[in-house]
Structure formats: C-alpha cells, structure tokens
Tab-separated table of C-alpha atoms in Angstrom:
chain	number	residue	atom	x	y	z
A	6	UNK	CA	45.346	-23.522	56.923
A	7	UNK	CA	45.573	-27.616	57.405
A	8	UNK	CA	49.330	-26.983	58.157
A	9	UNK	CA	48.377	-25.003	61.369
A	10	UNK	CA	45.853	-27.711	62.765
A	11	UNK	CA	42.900	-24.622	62.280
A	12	UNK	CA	39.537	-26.521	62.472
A	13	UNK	CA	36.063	-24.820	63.038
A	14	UNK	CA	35.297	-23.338	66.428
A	15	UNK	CA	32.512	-22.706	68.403
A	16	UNK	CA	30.887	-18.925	67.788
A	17	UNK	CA	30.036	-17.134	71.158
A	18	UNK	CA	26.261	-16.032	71.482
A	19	UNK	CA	25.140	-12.792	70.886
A	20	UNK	CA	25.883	-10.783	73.964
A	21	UNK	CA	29.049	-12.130	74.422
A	22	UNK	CA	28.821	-14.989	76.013
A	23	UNK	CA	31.110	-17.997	74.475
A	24	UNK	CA	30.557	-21.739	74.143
A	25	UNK	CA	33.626	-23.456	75.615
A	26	UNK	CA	35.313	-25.510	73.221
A	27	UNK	CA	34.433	-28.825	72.758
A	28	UNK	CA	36.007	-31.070	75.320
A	29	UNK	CA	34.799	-34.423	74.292
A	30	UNK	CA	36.674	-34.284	70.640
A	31	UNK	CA	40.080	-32.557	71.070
A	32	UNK	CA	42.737	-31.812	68.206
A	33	UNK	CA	45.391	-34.261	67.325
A	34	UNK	CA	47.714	-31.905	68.326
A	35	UNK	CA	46.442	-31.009	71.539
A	36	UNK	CA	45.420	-27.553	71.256
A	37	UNK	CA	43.031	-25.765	72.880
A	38	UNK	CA	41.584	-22.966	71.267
A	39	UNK	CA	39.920	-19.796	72.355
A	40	UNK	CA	36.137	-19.546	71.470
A	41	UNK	CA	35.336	-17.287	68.720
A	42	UNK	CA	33.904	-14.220	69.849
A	43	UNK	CA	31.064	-12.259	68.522
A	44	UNK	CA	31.357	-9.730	65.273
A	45	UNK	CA	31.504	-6.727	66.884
A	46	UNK	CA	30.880	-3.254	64.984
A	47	UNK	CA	33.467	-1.256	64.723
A	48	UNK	CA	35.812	-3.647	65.242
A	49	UNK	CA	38.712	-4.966	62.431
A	50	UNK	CA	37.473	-8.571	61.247
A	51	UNK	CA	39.724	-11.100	63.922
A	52	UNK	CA	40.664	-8.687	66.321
A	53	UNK	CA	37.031	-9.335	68.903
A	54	UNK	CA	39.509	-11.715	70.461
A	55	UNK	CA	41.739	-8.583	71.801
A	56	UNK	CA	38.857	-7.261	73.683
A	57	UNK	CA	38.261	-10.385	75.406
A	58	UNK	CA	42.122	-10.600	77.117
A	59	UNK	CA	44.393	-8.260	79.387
A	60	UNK	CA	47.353	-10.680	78.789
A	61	UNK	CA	49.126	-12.775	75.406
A	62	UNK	CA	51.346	-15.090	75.591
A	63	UNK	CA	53.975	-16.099	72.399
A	64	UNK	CA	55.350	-18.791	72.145
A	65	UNK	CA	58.019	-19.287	69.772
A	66	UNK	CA	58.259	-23.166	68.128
A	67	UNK	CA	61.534	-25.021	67.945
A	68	UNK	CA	62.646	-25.683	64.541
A	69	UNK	CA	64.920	-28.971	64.858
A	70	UNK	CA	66.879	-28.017	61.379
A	71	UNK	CA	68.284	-24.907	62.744
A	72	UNK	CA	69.091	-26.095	66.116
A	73	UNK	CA	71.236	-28.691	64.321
A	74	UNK	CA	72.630	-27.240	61.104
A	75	UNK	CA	72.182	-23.280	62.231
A	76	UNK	CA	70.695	-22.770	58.965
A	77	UNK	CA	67.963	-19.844	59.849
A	78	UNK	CA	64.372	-20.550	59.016
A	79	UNK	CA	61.391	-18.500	58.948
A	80	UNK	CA	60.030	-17.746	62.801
A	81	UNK	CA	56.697	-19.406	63.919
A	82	UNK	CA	55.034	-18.498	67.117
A	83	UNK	CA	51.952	-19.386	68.904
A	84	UNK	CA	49.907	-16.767	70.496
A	85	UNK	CA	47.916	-17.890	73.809
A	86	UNK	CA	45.609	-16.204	76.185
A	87	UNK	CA	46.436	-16.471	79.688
A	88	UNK	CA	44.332	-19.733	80.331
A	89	UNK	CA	46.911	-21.425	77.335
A	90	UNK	CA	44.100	-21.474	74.693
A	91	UNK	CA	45.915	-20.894	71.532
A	92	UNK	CA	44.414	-17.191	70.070
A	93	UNK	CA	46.485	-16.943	67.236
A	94	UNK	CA	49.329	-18.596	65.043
A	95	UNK	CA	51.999	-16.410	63.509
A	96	UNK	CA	54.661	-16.949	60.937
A	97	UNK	CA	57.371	-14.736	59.175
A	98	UNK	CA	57.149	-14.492	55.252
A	99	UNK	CA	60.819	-14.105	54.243
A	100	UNK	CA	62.937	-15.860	51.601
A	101	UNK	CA	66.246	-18.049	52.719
A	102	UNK	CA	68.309	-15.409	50.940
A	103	UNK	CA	66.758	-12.678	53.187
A	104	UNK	CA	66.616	-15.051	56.747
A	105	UNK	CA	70.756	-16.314	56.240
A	106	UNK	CA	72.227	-12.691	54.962
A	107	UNK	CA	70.947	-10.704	57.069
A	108	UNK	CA	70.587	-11.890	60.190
A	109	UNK	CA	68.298	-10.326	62.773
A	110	UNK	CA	68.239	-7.425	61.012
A	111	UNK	CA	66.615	-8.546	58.125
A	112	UNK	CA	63.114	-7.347	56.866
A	113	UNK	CA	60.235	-9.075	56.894
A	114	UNK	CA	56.779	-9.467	57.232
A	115	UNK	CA	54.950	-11.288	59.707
A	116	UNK	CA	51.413	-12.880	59.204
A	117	UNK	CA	49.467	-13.455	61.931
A	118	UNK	CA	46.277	-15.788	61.869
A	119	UNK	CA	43.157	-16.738	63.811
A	120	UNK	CA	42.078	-20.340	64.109
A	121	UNK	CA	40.040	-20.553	61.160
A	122	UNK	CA	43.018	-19.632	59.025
A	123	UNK	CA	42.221	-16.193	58.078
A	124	UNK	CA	44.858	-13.732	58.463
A	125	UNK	CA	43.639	-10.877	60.564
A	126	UNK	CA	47.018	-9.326	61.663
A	127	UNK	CA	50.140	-8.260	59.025
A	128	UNK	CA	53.454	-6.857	60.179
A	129	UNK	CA	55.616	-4.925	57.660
A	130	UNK	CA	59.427	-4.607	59.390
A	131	UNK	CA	61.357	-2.712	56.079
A	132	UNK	CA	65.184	-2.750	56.011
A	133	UNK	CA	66.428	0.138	58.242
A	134	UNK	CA	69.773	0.594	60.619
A	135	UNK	CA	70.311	-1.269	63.456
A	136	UNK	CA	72.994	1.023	65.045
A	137	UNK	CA	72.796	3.606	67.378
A	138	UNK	CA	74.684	5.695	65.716
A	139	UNK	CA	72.695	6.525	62.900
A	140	UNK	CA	69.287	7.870	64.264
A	141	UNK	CA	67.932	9.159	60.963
A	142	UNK	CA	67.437	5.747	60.097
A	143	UNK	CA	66.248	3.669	62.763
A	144	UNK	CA	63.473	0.566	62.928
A	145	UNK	CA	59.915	1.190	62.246
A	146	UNK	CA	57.220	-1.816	62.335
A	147	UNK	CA	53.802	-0.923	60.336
A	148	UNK	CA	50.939	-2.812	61.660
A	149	UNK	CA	47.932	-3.872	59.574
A	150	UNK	CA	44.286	-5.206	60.476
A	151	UNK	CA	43.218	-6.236	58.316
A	152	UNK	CA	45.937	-6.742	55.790
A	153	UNK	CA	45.805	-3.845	53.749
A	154	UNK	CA	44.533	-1.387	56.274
A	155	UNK	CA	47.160	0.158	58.260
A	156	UNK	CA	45.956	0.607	62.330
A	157	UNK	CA	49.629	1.885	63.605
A	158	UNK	CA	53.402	1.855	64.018
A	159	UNK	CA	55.719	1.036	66.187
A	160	UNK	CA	58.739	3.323	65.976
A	161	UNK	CA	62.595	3.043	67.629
A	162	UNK	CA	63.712	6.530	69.686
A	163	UNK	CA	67.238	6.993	69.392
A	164	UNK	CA	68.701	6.608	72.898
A	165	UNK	CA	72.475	6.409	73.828
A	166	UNK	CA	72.014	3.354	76.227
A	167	UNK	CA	68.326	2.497	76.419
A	168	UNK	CA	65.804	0.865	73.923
A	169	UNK	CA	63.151	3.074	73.768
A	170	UNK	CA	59.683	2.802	71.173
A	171	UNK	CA	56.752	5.216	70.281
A	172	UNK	CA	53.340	3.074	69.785
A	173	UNK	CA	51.474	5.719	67.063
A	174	UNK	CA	48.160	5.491	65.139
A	175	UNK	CA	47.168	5.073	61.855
A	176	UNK	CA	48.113	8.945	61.488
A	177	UNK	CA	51.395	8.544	62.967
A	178	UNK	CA	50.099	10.346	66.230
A	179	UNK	CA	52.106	8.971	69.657
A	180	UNK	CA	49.930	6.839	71.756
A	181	UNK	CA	52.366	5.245	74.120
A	182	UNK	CA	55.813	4.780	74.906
A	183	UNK	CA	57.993	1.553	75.775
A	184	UNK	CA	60.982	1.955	77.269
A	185	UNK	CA	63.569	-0.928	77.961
A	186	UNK	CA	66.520	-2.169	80.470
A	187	UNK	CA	70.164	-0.775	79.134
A	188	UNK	CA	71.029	-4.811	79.482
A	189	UNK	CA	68.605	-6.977	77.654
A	190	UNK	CA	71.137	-10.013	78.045
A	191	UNK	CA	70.445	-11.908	81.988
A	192	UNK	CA	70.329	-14.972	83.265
A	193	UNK	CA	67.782	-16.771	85.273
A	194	UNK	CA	65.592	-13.536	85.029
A	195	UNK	CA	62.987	-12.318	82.612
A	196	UNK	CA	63.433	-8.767	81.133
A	197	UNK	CA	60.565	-6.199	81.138
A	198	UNK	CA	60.009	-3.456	78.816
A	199	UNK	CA	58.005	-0.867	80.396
A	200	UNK	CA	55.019	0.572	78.068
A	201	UNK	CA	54.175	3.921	79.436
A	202	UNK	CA	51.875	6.804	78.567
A	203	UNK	CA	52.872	9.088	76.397
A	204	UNK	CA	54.289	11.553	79.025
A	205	UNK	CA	55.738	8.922	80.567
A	206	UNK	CA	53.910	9.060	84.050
A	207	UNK	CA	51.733	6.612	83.938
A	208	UNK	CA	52.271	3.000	83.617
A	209	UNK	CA	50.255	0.620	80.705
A	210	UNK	CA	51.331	-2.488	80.208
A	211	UNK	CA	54.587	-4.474	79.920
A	212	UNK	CA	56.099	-6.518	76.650
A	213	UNK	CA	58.248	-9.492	78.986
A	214	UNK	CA	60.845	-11.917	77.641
A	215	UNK	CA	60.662	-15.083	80.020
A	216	UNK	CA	63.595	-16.318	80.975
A	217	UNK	CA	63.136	-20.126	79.603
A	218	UNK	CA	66.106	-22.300	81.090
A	219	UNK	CA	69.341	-22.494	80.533
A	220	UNK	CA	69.853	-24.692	78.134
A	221	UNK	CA	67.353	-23.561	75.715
A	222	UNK	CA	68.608	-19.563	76.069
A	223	UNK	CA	72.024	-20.892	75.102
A	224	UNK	CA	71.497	-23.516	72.291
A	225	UNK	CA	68.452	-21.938	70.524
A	226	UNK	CA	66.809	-19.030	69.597
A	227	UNK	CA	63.356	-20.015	70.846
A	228	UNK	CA	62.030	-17.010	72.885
A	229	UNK	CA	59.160	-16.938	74.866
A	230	UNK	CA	57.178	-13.635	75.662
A	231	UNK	CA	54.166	-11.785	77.792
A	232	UNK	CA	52.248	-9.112	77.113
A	233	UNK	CA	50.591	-7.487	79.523
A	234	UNK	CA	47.746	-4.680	78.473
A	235	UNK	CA	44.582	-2.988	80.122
A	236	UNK	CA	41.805	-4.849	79.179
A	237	UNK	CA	40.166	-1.671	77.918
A	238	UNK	CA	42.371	-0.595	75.254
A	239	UNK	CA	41.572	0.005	71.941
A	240	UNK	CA	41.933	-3.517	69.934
A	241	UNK	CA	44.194	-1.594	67.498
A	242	UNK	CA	46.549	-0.445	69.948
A	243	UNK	CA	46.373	-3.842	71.234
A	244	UNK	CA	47.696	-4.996	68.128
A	245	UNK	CA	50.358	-3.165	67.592
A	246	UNK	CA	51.622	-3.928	70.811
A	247	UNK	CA	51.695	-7.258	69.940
A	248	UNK	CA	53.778	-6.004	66.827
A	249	UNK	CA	55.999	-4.050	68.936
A	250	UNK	CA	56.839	-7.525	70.985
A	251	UNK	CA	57.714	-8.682	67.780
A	252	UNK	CA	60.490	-5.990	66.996
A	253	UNK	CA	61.981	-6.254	70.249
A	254	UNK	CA	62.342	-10.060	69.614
A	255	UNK	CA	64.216	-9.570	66.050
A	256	UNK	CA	66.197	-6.564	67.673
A	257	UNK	CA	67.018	-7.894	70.906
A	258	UNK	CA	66.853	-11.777	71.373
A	259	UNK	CA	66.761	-13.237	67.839
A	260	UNK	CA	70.428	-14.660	67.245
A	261	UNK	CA	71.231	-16.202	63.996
A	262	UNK	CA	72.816	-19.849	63.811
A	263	UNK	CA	76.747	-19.430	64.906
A	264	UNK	CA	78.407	-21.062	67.450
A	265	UNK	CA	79.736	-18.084	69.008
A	266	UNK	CA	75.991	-16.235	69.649
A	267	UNK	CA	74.329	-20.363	70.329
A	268	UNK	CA	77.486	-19.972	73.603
A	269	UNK	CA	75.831	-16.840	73.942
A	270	UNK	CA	78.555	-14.437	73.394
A	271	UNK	CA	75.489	-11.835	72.153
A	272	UNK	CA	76.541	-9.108	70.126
C-alpha cells in the first residue's frame, strides 16, 4: 500500500457526517483524499464512498517508459470525486507477455483500491473477440465487491456500427444500457456514451472520455474519463459502471506503443 501514498484517514461520524481531511499535514504527494465514510449495513466493505458521489473522475497516470520506448506497461488510474479528492487508486494485474502480445485486447484484471490500501473493487476482462463480426463471442467485464463476490457484468451487444453494453446483476438480469457514438475517434471534443434504462427511454448517466489536448491524445495513451450517475443508485450498479468505463477504455481508446497509432492513425 506504501507504493500508492495510502495513509490513515479521518472516519466520518455516525450519521454521516465526515471530518474533512486534515489540512494542516498534507501528503508528500499532494493528494487529497476523500473522508472515509461510515460502515453502512448492507453495503459491500469500500463501496460507502459510492453513495456519497453522483460523479467519478479517472485519471489515467503517465508512464514515462512507454511514452519513450512504446514498451506497454500495466495501466494505473486515479479515481477522484468531483471536488478532486482522490476516492480510489486502480491498477491492471497483467504480465508483460500478456500487455505487449496482445494489445488492447488483452485480458486482464483490474484491482481497484481505497485509501487505506484495501482492495474493495476487482475487474475480471477474460480473452474474448474484438470484431464485429463474430457476435457469439464478444467482451464481457465481471465485476466483484468485494473480491470474490461477484455484484454484476458488463456485457458488449453486437451492433453493425454502434458500441452498445448491457449493465446486468449478479444474476445476469439487464439493469441498464450504454450506448455509444459510431465514431469514438474526434478531436478537440469529448465523446459521451449514453447509459440508458433498460428500454432505452430514459436517460441515467453518461461514461465521458475528455478530450485532453492535442499533444497528449497523439503521443500517449493517457485517457482521462467522467462518470456521471444518479446519486441514488445502488452502490453495486455504481460499480460496475465504473467497470464498464474501464472496457470502453481498453476497447476504444487504449492504443498500444507504435508509431503509426502514437500519429494516431487508430485502427
């Protein structure tokens, strides 16, 4: 956990009222982090956070050896809240075989941790098509919370043109749909995935990729997302939306080291 800067936080007071953190002894680093919440029953152990926010922010970190060598290495992203305090740290669990063979399309699984080091979120990504053309076999993202106990999926809908995504339970029943543009490549623009009820009808939330400046779009792979929920939804849900922004990134916007994809000639 020392890797991560986690130190001890402040534990809100029954009732739900938080102490702010501590302003008068910062981190090295300086982070800011969000005030634990309360336990809540009910609730999977690091999730409490979730019911506090409408809104995360991830923040992917730059990793100087790939930018210079384009030698992929494992993903790490910072998760925020909207006021910037950091809610959790994430980083993807793969070997260098894996990350350098397959590309974007590579499995993986993707830990997710709280400040106090604990990891309260796991995402399983196996090895499936990435094509189109073959919609028997296409991505699925199993979200755990704790690790261990599985709270939902996030499945791809084959589509012709558009990237589409079923949020399910723990049963595999459909909760909610996202539905993307037919061009996930702009410039100067973020791109919005749409998450939508389960008809369709009714808007929930949006999964953003923010446009982040030219030059880092076309020499890096550092992405930079929103995710935008109601503040009433069920924690689990709310995790496996945050799962879901995950996919898209490896599907959509993760490029691996050449030249051709850093000019951003995406394939």
């Amino acid at each position: 956990a020392a890797n991560y800067g986690f130190q001890a936080q402040p534990m809100g007071f029954p009732g739900g009222f938080a102490v702010p953190p501590v302003q008068n002894q910062p981190p090295m680093d300086g982070t800011i982090w969000m005030p634990i919440p309360p336990s809540i029953p009910n609730c999977p152990p690091g999730l409490e956070y979730l019911t506090q926010i409408d809104k995360v922010l991830i923040h992917q970190q730059f990793e100087l050896l790939e930018i210079v060598t384009g030698f992929e290495t494992s993903n790490k992203y910072e998760l925020k809240n909207a006021l910037g305090q950091r809610v959790y740290f994430a980083e993807e669990d793969t070997d260098c075989l894996t990350r350098n063979c397959c590309g974007p399309g590579r499995p993986f699984t993707l830990r997710i941790i709280d400040n106090l080091g604990h990891e309260v979120i796991t995402l399983h990504r196996p090895l499936r098509c990435s094509s189109c053309c073959f919609p028997c076999c296409l991505q699925e993202l199993e979200v755990q919370a704790p690790p261990g106990t599985t709270v939902g999926y996030v499945v791809q809908n084959w589509h012709a043109c558009l990237p589409k995504f079923t949020i399910q339970d723990e049963k595999k029943m459909d909760i909610l749909k996202i539905t993307g543009p037919c061009i996930t490549c702009r410039c100067c623009e973020d791109i919005n995935f749409e998450v939508m009820s389960v008809d369709e009808t009714c808007a929930v939330g949006r999964i953003s990729k923010q446009w982040t400046g030219f030059v880092q779009e076309m020499f890096t792979d550092t992405d930079n997302f929103g995710i935008s929920f109601p503040m009433d939804l069920d924690v689990k849900m709310k995790a496996v939306m945050i799962g879901a922004c995950f996919l898209i990134d490896f599907m959509f916007f993760e490029h691996s080291g050449n030249k051709q994809q850093r000019a951003g000639v995406w394939q």
